[in-house]
Amino acid sequence: MVTEQKKRNFFIYLIVGLILFYVVHWLVKLYDLAPATEGVIFFDEARLDWMRANWSSKSLIDFSFTQSSLYGGGIAFFIVLMFYFRVNDKGRYRYGEEHGSARYATIKEIASFRDKEPENDMIFSQNGRMGLFNKRLPFNRQLNKNTLTVGLPGDGKTFTFVKPNLMQMNSSFVITDPKGLLVRETGKMLEANGYKIKVFDLVSLTNSNQFNVFHYMHDELDIDRVAEAIIAGTKRSDNTGEDFWNQAEMLLMRALIGYLYFDGKVLKKYEPNIAQVADLLRNIRREDEDTPSVVERMFEELEEELPGNYANRQWELFNGNFEGKTMTSVLSVASSRFAVFDHDAVRNLTARDSMEMEKWQTEKTAVFIAIPETDKSFNFIATTMFTMMFRQLPKTADEIIQGLHPTCKPEDLLHIRLILDEFANYGRFPNFTETLSSVRSREISIDIIIQAISQLKALYKDQWETIFNNCATLVYLGTNDKETMNYFSMRSGKQTINVKNQSQTRGAQGSSSQSIQTIQRDLLTPDEVARIGVDEALIFISKQNVFRDKKTNVLQHPRAKELANSPSDDNWYRYIRTMSDMDDWDANVNHDRVINTTEKQVLEADLPFSLAS
């Protein structure tokens, strides 16, 4: 607490001065009444004795002033004024906070961030909650809803943070589900409460919704975004030598992706998909030096139909700047990058779209994205998906907020939370820091979950601090990383403590002394950060003291009985996602009414219509 020397209240000094003036006036009058002793001029002791013995005989009220009583009272009043006008101590003091004012936040302080309706809260710990909707909170409690959680494997990130927040069911959700279990454990609960469930499975590549990036491309700027996402998602290092090849490959990617966009979407010939880039790469080389390749002829035809289009301009730049061995190397790198589409399962996963991103903010939706934890071959597909997500979601929100959406009004806009568990495993998202800082006003929030700061630094370099700064809430569950310990120790702040020093001298004339002084200390030293209880969490809310609390117990949530724990549970979510027209037919047909027959039997059957062509 900052304390300045208190300003003196003149009115109080005036009252004291007047009272003292009257008291001295009254005493002087009493002194004058006492019999004088001959030969004594000043301070006649006999008179003083008389005053002590006879003070009660004089009325306490006496407003008849004499010259001597006025002098005496005036001197007393002047002395009081001297005390008022004495030199002010203009120092600034922080009593008990000389070296730091950090302390733990109280439950009452943290409770001020809650919504009046518990189901509208985000859950950080047993007592640490924050209302999800700023419009329902006081102005001084309106913060962005981005969070960053740090915890080791086994610290309960899923059990104490992800599941409790899903169970609130107060928004749409996009959740990374590395093990593919979360959808099984929570899917039935969500579906029973009106949620549409989407699953994008990059682990098994089957029984999944499909994602076609071209479905979400609306202009030629999206060509750059997709190309950049693919390069970023498969980038192996940050050395400057590799940057040359990335730039060369970027031109090629823009040209090929742009060709599919203009030829397929703009000219409306077909619905393109990203796997077709691999097909273009296979046909880009000339079999005869004097004969244009298949792809070259395709670009020539596109130029005739759409003169000066962006794809052709990129194609000309690529061919004009790279040739011979350089071009061969670039083509080899690109072909290697797209080799994953040689797998029919991967090609099928991206052939069409059933994710329906444009509906996530108008219909309650829970999207579970399973990404391999060890195999990073498909990282760029996930990176591309998130890149388009960060493009599509703000676009939809802006249309609704600005009244441009064809069916939804601003009050229909749903909040959507992106809960990104094992965030560091997905590769670098292009322009992620800008996205993180801009989504707040669009009812979008991002929950980042990592194991240590070093993971974030490896991906985003110096931008890791910007990512931290754009998250109004940090949740610490545990770490073994030294840098992470130091950061949260620093974030906890410094406090002032008292130190008692004692000394003792032995001997015939022994003595002892004791002194107390204040010193500075970390509220939590780095090793204390590492040693918080297994069941404890540290909650750092912007502009607040750190809150030390017990972790959330998901089993204490009102909807705990709706969760599943194993395949034998009735609440275990079982789903089928079709990935082709034949799968659709097979999933929806009544097999009891299917008749197995041969073509010959059909042709020989007596039908009421002709099968002749």
mmCIF file with all atom_site columns, C-alpha atoms in Angstrom, residues 16-167:
data_model
loop_
_atom_site.group_PDB
_atom_site.id
_atom_site.type_symbol
_atom_site.label_atom_id
_atom_site.label_alt_id
_atom_site.label_comp_id
_atom_site.label_asym_id
_atom_site.label_entity_id
_atom_site.label_seq_id
_atom_site.pdbx_PDB_ins_code
_atom_site.Cartn_x
_atom_site.Cartn_y
_atom_site.Cartn_z
_atom_site.occupancy
_atom_site.B_iso_or_equiv
_atom_site.pdbx_formal_charge
_atom_site.auth_seq_id
_atom_site.auth_comp_id
_atom_site.auth_asym_id
_atom_site.auth_atom_id
_atom_site.pdbx_PDB_model_num
ATOM 1   C CA . VAL A 1 16  ? -7.071  22.905  19.135  1.00 0.00 ? 16  VAL A CA 1
ATOM 2   C CA . GLY A 1 17  ? -5.544  26.397  19.005  1.00 0.00 ? 17  GLY A CA 1
ATOM 3   C CA . LEU A 1 18  ? -8.785  28.074  20.118  1.00 0.00 ? 18  LEU A CA 1
ATOM 4   C CA . ILE A 1 19  ? -9.283  25.574  22.941  1.00 0.00 ? 19  ILE A CA 1
ATOM 5   C CA . LEU A 1 20  ? -5.720  26.088  24.137  1.00 0.00 ? 20  LEU A CA 1
ATOM 6   C CA . PHE A 1 21  ? -6.133  29.882  23.813  1.00 0.00 ? 21  PHE A CA 1
ATOM 7   C CA . TYR A 1 22  ? -9.172  29.783  26.104  1.00 0.00 ? 22  TYR A CA 1
ATOM 8   C CA . VAL A 1 23  ? -7.538  27.417  28.628  1.00 0.00 ? 23  VAL A CA 1
ATOM 9   C CA . VAL A 1 24  ? -4.453  29.638  28.951  1.00 0.00 ? 24  VAL A CA 1
ATOM 10  C CA . HIS A 1 25  ? -6.673  32.766  29.137  1.00 0.00 ? 25  HIS A CA 1
ATOM 11  C CA . TRP A 1 26  ? -8.672  31.151  31.947  1.00 0.00 ? 26  TRP A CA 1
ATOM 12  C CA . LEU A 1 27  ? -5.514  30.087  33.841  1.00 0.00 ? 27  LEU A CA 1
ATOM 13  C CA . VAL A 1 28  ? -3.991  33.560  33.548  1.00 0.00 ? 28  VAL A CA 1
ATOM 14  C CA . LYS A 1 29  ? -7.201  35.082  34.923  1.00 0.00 ? 29  LYS A CA 1
ATOM 15  C CA . LEU A 1 30  ? -7.093  32.578  37.794  1.00 0.00 ? 30  LEU A CA 1
ATOM 16  C CA . TYR A 1 31  ? -3.442  33.466  38.419  1.00 0.00 ? 31  TYR A CA 1
ATOM 17  C CA . ASP A 1 32  ? -4.343  37.149  38.540  1.00 0.00 ? 32  ASP A CA 1
ATOM 18  C CA . LEU A 1 33  ? -6.981  36.445  41.224  1.00 0.00 ? 33  LEU A CA 1
ATOM 19  C CA . ALA A 1 34  ? -4.434  34.791  43.535  1.00 0.00 ? 34  ALA A CA 1
ATOM 20  C CA . PRO A 1 35  ? -2.954  36.945  46.339  1.00 0.00 ? 35  PRO A CA 1
ATOM 21  C CA . ALA A 1 36  ? 0.449   38.258  45.335  1.00 0.00 ? 36  ALA A CA 1
ATOM 22  C CA . THR A 1 37  ? 3.554   37.684  47.429  1.00 0.00 ? 37  THR A CA 1
ATOM 23  C CA . GLU A 1 38  ? 5.688   40.711  48.105  1.00 0.00 ? 38  GLU A CA 1
ATOM 24  C CA . GLY A 1 39  ? 8.970   40.850  46.218  1.00 0.00 ? 39  GLY A CA 1
ATOM 25  C CA . VAL A 1 40  ? 8.078   38.069  43.745  1.00 0.00 ? 40  VAL A CA 1
ATOM 26  C CA . ILE A 1 41  ? 7.575   39.179  40.183  1.00 0.00 ? 41  ILE A CA 1
ATOM 27  C CA . PHE A 1 42  ? 7.527   35.958  38.111  1.00 0.00 ? 42  PHE A CA 1
ATOM 28  C CA . PHE A 1 43  ? 5.948   32.587  38.932  1.00 0.00 ? 43  PHE A CA 1
ATOM 29  C CA . ASP A 1 44  ? 4.926   33.169  42.451  1.00 0.00 ? 44  ASP A CA 1
ATOM 30  C CA . GLU A 1 45  ? 4.795   29.664  43.965  1.00 0.00 ? 45  GLU A CA 1
ATOM 31  C CA . ALA A 1 46  ? 2.355   30.809  46.604  1.00 0.00 ? 46  ALA A CA 1
ATOM 32  C CA . ARG A 1 47  ? 0.015   31.951  43.879  1.00 0.00 ? 47  ARG A CA 1
ATOM 33  C CA . LEU A 1 48  ? 0.327   28.573  42.131  1.00 0.00 ? 48  LEU A CA 1
ATOM 34  C CA . ASP A 1 49  ? -0.510  26.805  45.371  1.00 0.00 ? 49  ASP A CA 1
ATOM 35  C CA . TRP A 1 50  ? -3.509  29.064  45.782  1.00 0.00 ? 50  TRP A CA 1
ATOM 36  C CA . MET A 1 51  ? -4.638  28.252  42.200  1.00 0.00 ? 51  MET A CA 1
ATOM 37  C CA . ARG A 1 52  ? -4.453  24.519  42.893  1.00 0.00 ? 52  ARG A CA 1
ATOM 38  C CA . ALA A 1 53  ? -6.493  24.917  46.025  1.00 0.00 ? 53  ALA A CA 1
ATOM 39  C CA . ASN A 1 54  ? -9.108  27.337  44.679  1.00 0.00 ? 54  ASN A CA 1
ATOM 40  C CA . TRP A 1 55  ? -9.501  26.578  40.928  1.00 0.00 ? 55  TRP A CA 1
ATOM 41  C CA . SER A 1 56  ? -13.021 25.261  41.456  1.00 0.00 ? 56  SER A CA 1
ATOM 42  C CA . SER A 1 57  ? -14.189 28.567  42.901  1.00 0.00 ? 57  SER A CA 1
ATOM 43  C CA . LYS A 1 58  ? -13.815 30.273  39.531  1.00 0.00 ? 58  LYS A CA 1
ATOM 44  C CA . SER A 1 59  ? -16.449 29.847  36.832  1.00 0.00 ? 59  SER A CA 1
ATOM 45  C CA . LEU A 1 60  ? -15.292 27.776  33.861  1.00 0.00 ? 60  LEU A CA 1
ATOM 46  C CA . ILE A 1 61  ? -16.969 30.223  31.521  1.00 0.00 ? 61  ILE A CA 1
ATOM 47  C CA . ASP A 1 62  ? -15.162 33.560  31.377  1.00 0.00 ? 62  ASP A CA 1
ATOM 48  C CA . PHE A 1 63  ? -15.128 35.670  28.258  1.00 0.00 ? 63  PHE A CA 1
ATOM 49  C CA . SER A 1 64  ? -13.869 38.868  29.869  1.00 0.00 ? 64  SER A CA 1
ATOM 50  C CA . PHE A 1 65  ? -10.322 39.184  28.579  1.00 0.00 ? 65  PHE A CA 1
ATOM 51  C CA . THR A 1 66  ? -7.480  41.084  30.137  1.00 0.00 ? 66  THR A CA 1
ATOM 52  C CA . GLN A 1 67  ? -4.291  42.187  28.530  1.00 0.00 ? 67  GLN A CA 1
ATOM 53  C CA . SER A 1 68  ? -2.289  39.448  30.234  1.00 0.00 ? 68  SER A CA 1
ATOM 54  C CA . SER A 1 69  ? -4.866  36.723  29.438  1.00 0.00 ? 69  SER A CA 1
ATOM 55  C CA . LEU A 1 70  ? -4.897  37.779  25.784  1.00 0.00 ? 70  LEU A CA 1
ATOM 56  C CA . TYR A 1 71  ? -1.106  37.649  25.682  1.00 0.00 ? 71  TYR A CA 1
ATOM 57  C CA . GLY A 1 72  ? -1.039  34.198  27.268  1.00 0.00 ? 72  GLY A CA 1
ATOM 58  C CA . GLY A 1 73  ? -3.804  32.791  25.066  1.00 0.00 ? 73  GLY A CA 1
ATOM 59  C CA . GLY A 1 74  ? -2.269  34.354  21.964  1.00 0.00 ? 74  GLY A CA 1
ATOM 60  C CA . ILE A 1 75  ? 1.092   32.748  22.658  1.00 0.00 ? 75  ILE A CA 1
ATOM 61  C CA . ALA A 1 76  ? -0.599  29.328  23.068  1.00 0.00 ? 76  ALA A CA 1
ATOM 62  C CA . PHE A 1 77  ? -2.548  29.780  19.823  1.00 0.00 ? 77  PHE A CA 1
ATOM 63  C CA . PHE A 1 78  ? 0.641   30.846  18.010  1.00 0.00 ? 78  PHE A CA 1
ATOM 64  C CA . ILE A 1 79  ? 2.476   27.732  19.194  1.00 0.00 ? 79  ILE A CA 1
ATOM 65  C CA . VAL A 1 80  ? -0.298  25.537  17.746  1.00 0.00 ? 80  VAL A CA 1
ATOM 66  C CA . LEU A 1 81  ? -0.032  27.380  14.426  1.00 0.00 ? 81  LEU A CA 1
ATOM 67  C CA . MET A 1 82  ? 3.724   26.786  14.452  1.00 0.00 ? 82  MET A CA 1
ATOM 68  C CA . PHE A 1 83  ? 3.073   23.039  14.655  1.00 0.00 ? 83  PHE A CA 1
ATOM 69  C CA . TYR A 1 84  ? 0.706   23.303  11.701  1.00 0.00 ? 84  TYR A CA 1
ATOM 70  C CA . PHE A 1 85  ? 3.124   25.274  9.540   1.00 0.00 ? 85  PHE A CA 1
ATOM 71  C CA . ARG A 1 86  ? 6.211   23.249  10.421  1.00 0.00 ? 86  ARG A CA 1
ATOM 72  C CA . VAL A 1 87  ? 8.073   21.741  7.438   1.00 0.00 ? 87  VAL A CA 1
ATOM 73  C CA . ASN A 1 88  ? 6.089   18.938  5.788   1.00 0.00 ? 88  ASN A CA 1
ATOM 74  C CA . ASP A 1 89  ? 7.653   15.504  5.294   1.00 0.00 ? 89  ASP A CA 1
ATOM 75  C CA . LYS A 1 90  ? 6.876   14.908  1.644   1.00 0.00 ? 90  LYS A CA 1
ATOM 76  C CA . GLY A 1 91  ? 8.260   11.375  1.612   1.00 0.00 ? 91  GLY A CA 1
ATOM 77  C CA . ARG A 1 92  ? 6.348   8.462   0.098   1.00 0.00 ? 92  ARG A CA 1
ATOM 78  C CA . TYR A 1 93  ? 6.072   5.363   2.225   1.00 0.00 ? 93  TYR A CA 1
ATOM 79  C CA . ARG A 1 94  ? 4.904   1.795   1.645   1.00 0.00 ? 94  ARG A CA 1
ATOM 80  C CA . TYR A 1 95  ? 4.704   0.428   5.120   1.00 0.00 ? 95  TYR A CA 1
ATOM 81  C CA . GLY A 1 96  ? 5.240   -3.328  5.091   1.00 0.00 ? 96  GLY A CA 1
ATOM 82  C CA . GLU A 1 97  ? 5.890   -3.184  1.335   1.00 0.00 ? 97  GLU A CA 1
ATOM 83  C CA . GLU A 1 98  ? 9.320   -1.571  1.279   1.00 0.00 ? 98  GLU A CA 1
ATOM 84  C CA . HIS A 1 99  ? 10.825  -4.334  -0.872  1.00 0.00 ? 99  HIS A CA 1
ATOM 85  C CA . GLY A 1 100 ? 7.744   -5.691  -2.622  1.00 0.00 ? 100 GLY A CA 1
ATOM 86  C CA . SER A 1 101 ? 3.993   -6.042  -2.198  1.00 0.00 ? 101 SER A CA 1
ATOM 87  C CA . ALA A 1 102 ? 3.311   -9.496  -3.654  1.00 0.00 ? 102 ALA A CA 1
ATOM 88  C CA . ARG A 1 103 ? 0.923   -11.779 -1.806  1.00 0.00 ? 103 ARG A CA 1
ATOM 89  C CA . TYR A 1 104 ? -1.543  -14.540 -2.564  1.00 0.00 ? 104 TYR A CA 1
ATOM 90  C CA . ALA A 1 105 ? -4.945  -13.480 -3.863  1.00 0.00 ? 105 ALA A CA 1
ATOM 91  C CA . THR A 1 106 ? -7.908  -14.371 -1.684  1.00 0.00 ? 106 THR A CA 1
ATOM 92  C CA . ILE A 1 107 ? -10.928 -16.435 -2.699  1.00 0.00 ? 107 ILE A CA 1
ATOM 93  C CA . LYS A 1 108 ? -13.070 -13.300 -2.381  1.00 0.00 ? 108 LYS A CA 1
ATOM 94  C CA . GLU A 1 109 ? -10.846 -11.361 -4.790  1.00 0.00 ? 109 GLU A CA 1
ATOM 95  C CA . ILE A 1 110 ? -10.893 -14.132 -7.395  1.00 0.00 ? 110 ILE A CA 1
ATOM 96  C CA . ALA A 1 111 ? -14.636 -14.690 -6.966  1.00 0.00 ? 111 ALA A CA 1
ATOM 97  C CA . SER A 1 112 ? -15.243 -11.186 -8.333  1.00 0.00 ? 112 SER A CA 1
ATOM 98  C CA . PHE A 1 113 ? -14.429 -12.534 -11.819 1.00 0.00 ? 113 PHE A CA 1
ATOM 99  C CA . ARG A 1 114 ? -17.240 -15.088 -11.736 1.00 0.00 ? 114 ARG A CA 1
ATOM 100 C CA . ASP A 1 115 ? -20.509 -14.920 -13.617 1.00 0.00 ? 115 ASP A CA 1
ATOM 101 C CA . LYS A 1 116 ? -23.683 -14.934 -11.542 1.00 0.00 ? 116 LYS A CA 1
ATOM 102 C CA . GLU A 1 117 ? -24.653 -18.134 -13.368 1.00 0.00 ? 117 GLU A CA 1
ATOM 103 C CA . PRO A 1 118 ? -22.042 -20.850 -12.612 1.00 0.00 ? 118 PRO A CA 1
ATOM 104 C CA . GLU A 1 119 ? -22.558 -22.580 -15.970 1.00 0.00 ? 119 GLU A CA 1
ATOM 105 C CA . ASN A 1 120 ? -21.267 -19.432 -17.728 1.00 0.00 ? 120 ASN A CA 1
ATOM 106 C CA . ASP A 1 121 ? -17.851 -19.700 -16.069 1.00 0.00 ? 121 ASP A CA 1
ATOM 107 C CA . MET A 1 122 ? -14.510 -20.930 -17.314 1.00 0.00 ? 122 MET A CA 1
ATOM 108 C CA . ILE A 1 123 ? -12.984 -23.290 -14.727 1.00 0.00 ? 123 ILE A CA 1
ATOM 109 C CA . PHE A 1 124 ? -9.322  -22.979 -13.688 1.00 0.00 ? 124 PHE A CA 1
ATOM 110 C CA . SER A 1 125 ? -9.286  -24.551 -10.212 1.00 0.00 ? 125 SER A CA 1
ATOM 111 C CA . GLN A 1 126 ? -11.689 -25.368 -7.384  1.00 0.00 ? 126 GLN A CA 1
ATOM 112 C CA . ASN A 1 127 ? -12.267 -21.698 -6.567  1.00 0.00 ? 127 ASN A CA 1
ATOM 113 C CA . GLY A 1 128 ? -10.667 -20.066 -9.587  1.00 0.00 ? 128 GLY A CA 1
ATOM 114 C CA . ARG A 1 129 ? -13.299 -19.253 -12.198 1.00 0.00 ? 129 ARG A CA 1
ATOM 115 C CA . MET A 1 130 ? -13.972 -16.510 -14.705 1.00 0.00 ? 130 MET A CA 1
ATOM 116 C CA . GLY A 1 131 ? -17.139 -15.568 -16.543 1.00 0.00 ? 131 GLY A CA 1
ATOM 117 C CA . LEU A 1 132 ? -16.865 -16.402 -20.240 1.00 0.00 ? 132 LEU A CA 1
ATOM 118 C CA . PHE A 1 133 ? -19.061 -13.534 -21.438 1.00 0.00 ? 133 PHE A CA 1
ATOM 119 C CA . ASN A 1 134 ? -17.657 -10.050 -20.798 1.00 0.00 ? 134 ASN A CA 1
ATOM 120 C CA . LYS A 1 135 ? -21.006 -8.365  -21.362 1.00 0.00 ? 135 LYS A CA 1
ATOM 121 C CA . ARG A 1 136 ? -22.254 -10.071 -18.182 1.00 0.00 ? 136 ARG A CA 1
ATOM 122 C CA . LEU A 1 137 ? -19.301 -8.871  -16.052 1.00 0.00 ? 137 LEU A CA 1
ATOM 123 C CA . PRO A 1 138 ? -18.448 -5.481  -14.485 1.00 0.00 ? 138 PRO A CA 1
ATOM 124 C CA . PHE A 1 139 ? -16.189 -3.356  -16.677 1.00 0.00 ? 139 PHE A CA 1
ATOM 125 C CA . ASN A 1 140 ? -13.204 -3.747  -14.343 1.00 0.00 ? 140 ASN A CA 1
ATOM 126 C CA . ARG A 1 141 ? -13.482 -7.538  -14.621 1.00 0.00 ? 141 ARG A CA 1
ATOM 127 C CA . GLN A 1 142 ? -13.642 -7.750  -18.411 1.00 0.00 ? 142 GLN A CA 1
ATOM 128 C CA . LEU A 1 143 ? -10.504 -9.479  -19.696 1.00 0.00 ? 143 LEU A CA 1
ATOM 129 C CA . ASN A 1 144 ? -9.711  -11.491 -22.798 1.00 0.00 ? 144 ASN A CA 1
ATOM 130 C CA . LYS A 1 145 ? -10.550 -15.177 -22.399 1.00 0.00 ? 145 LYS A CA 1
ATOM 131 C CA . ASN A 1 146 ? -7.336  -16.595 -23.846 1.00 0.00 ? 146 ASN A CA 1
ATOM 132 C CA . THR A 1 147 ? -5.568  -18.912 -21.402 1.00 0.00 ? 147 THR A CA 1
ATOM 133 C CA . LEU A 1 148 ? -2.236  -20.696 -21.274 1.00 0.00 ? 148 LEU A CA 1
ATOM 134 C CA . THR A 1 149 ? -1.835  -23.810 -19.143 1.00 0.00 ? 149 THR A CA 1
ATOM 135 C CA . VAL A 1 150 ? 1.515   -25.376 -18.235 1.00 0.00 ? 150 VAL A CA 1
ATOM 136 C CA . GLY A 1 151 ? 1.695   -28.914 -16.907 1.00 0.00 ? 151 GLY A CA 1
ATOM 137 C CA . LEU A 1 152 ? 3.722   -32.090 -17.205 1.00 0.00 ? 152 LEU A CA 1
ATOM 138 C CA . PRO A 1 153 ? 2.252   -35.399 -18.379 1.00 0.00 ? 153 PRO A CA 1
ATOM 139 C CA . GLY A 1 154 ? 0.309   -36.711 -15.403 1.00 0.00 ? 154 GLY A CA 1
ATOM 140 C CA . ASP A 1 155 ? -0.374  -33.256 -13.925 1.00 0.00 ? 155 ASP A CA 1
ATOM 141 C CA . GLY A 1 156 ? -4.046  -33.575 -14.819 1.00 0.00 ? 156 GLY A CA 1
ATOM 142 C CA . LYS A 1 157 ? -4.345  -31.153 -17.729 1.00 0.00 ? 157 LYS A CA 1
ATOM 143 C CA . THR A 1 158 ? -7.216  -33.147 -19.222 1.00 0.00 ? 158 THR A CA 1
ATOM 144 C CA . PHE A 1 159 ? -8.780  -34.244 -15.929 1.00 0.00 ? 159 PHE A CA 1
ATOM 145 C CA . THR A 1 160 ? -8.628  -30.881 -14.143 1.00 0.00 ? 160 THR A CA 1
ATOM 146 C CA . PHE A 1 161 ? -8.881  -28.374 -17.001 1.00 0.00 ? 161 PHE A CA 1
ATOM 147 C CA . VAL A 1 162 ? -10.120 -29.739 -20.338 1.00 0.00 ? 162 VAL A CA 1
ATOM 148 C CA . LYS A 1 163 ? -12.967 -31.970 -19.152 1.00 0.00 ? 163 LYS A CA 1
ATOM 149 C CA . PRO A 1 164 ? -14.421 -29.538 -16.561 1.00 0.00 ? 164 PRO A CA 1
ATOM 150 C CA . ASN A 1 165 ? -14.560 -26.782 -19.182 1.00 0.00 ? 165 ASN A CA 1
ATOM 151 C CA . LEU A 1 166 ? -16.200 -29.052 -21.753 1.00 0.00 ? 166 LEU A CA 1
ATOM 152 C CA . MET A 1 167 ? -18.783 -30.004 -19.142 1.00 0.00 ? 167 MET A CA 1
#
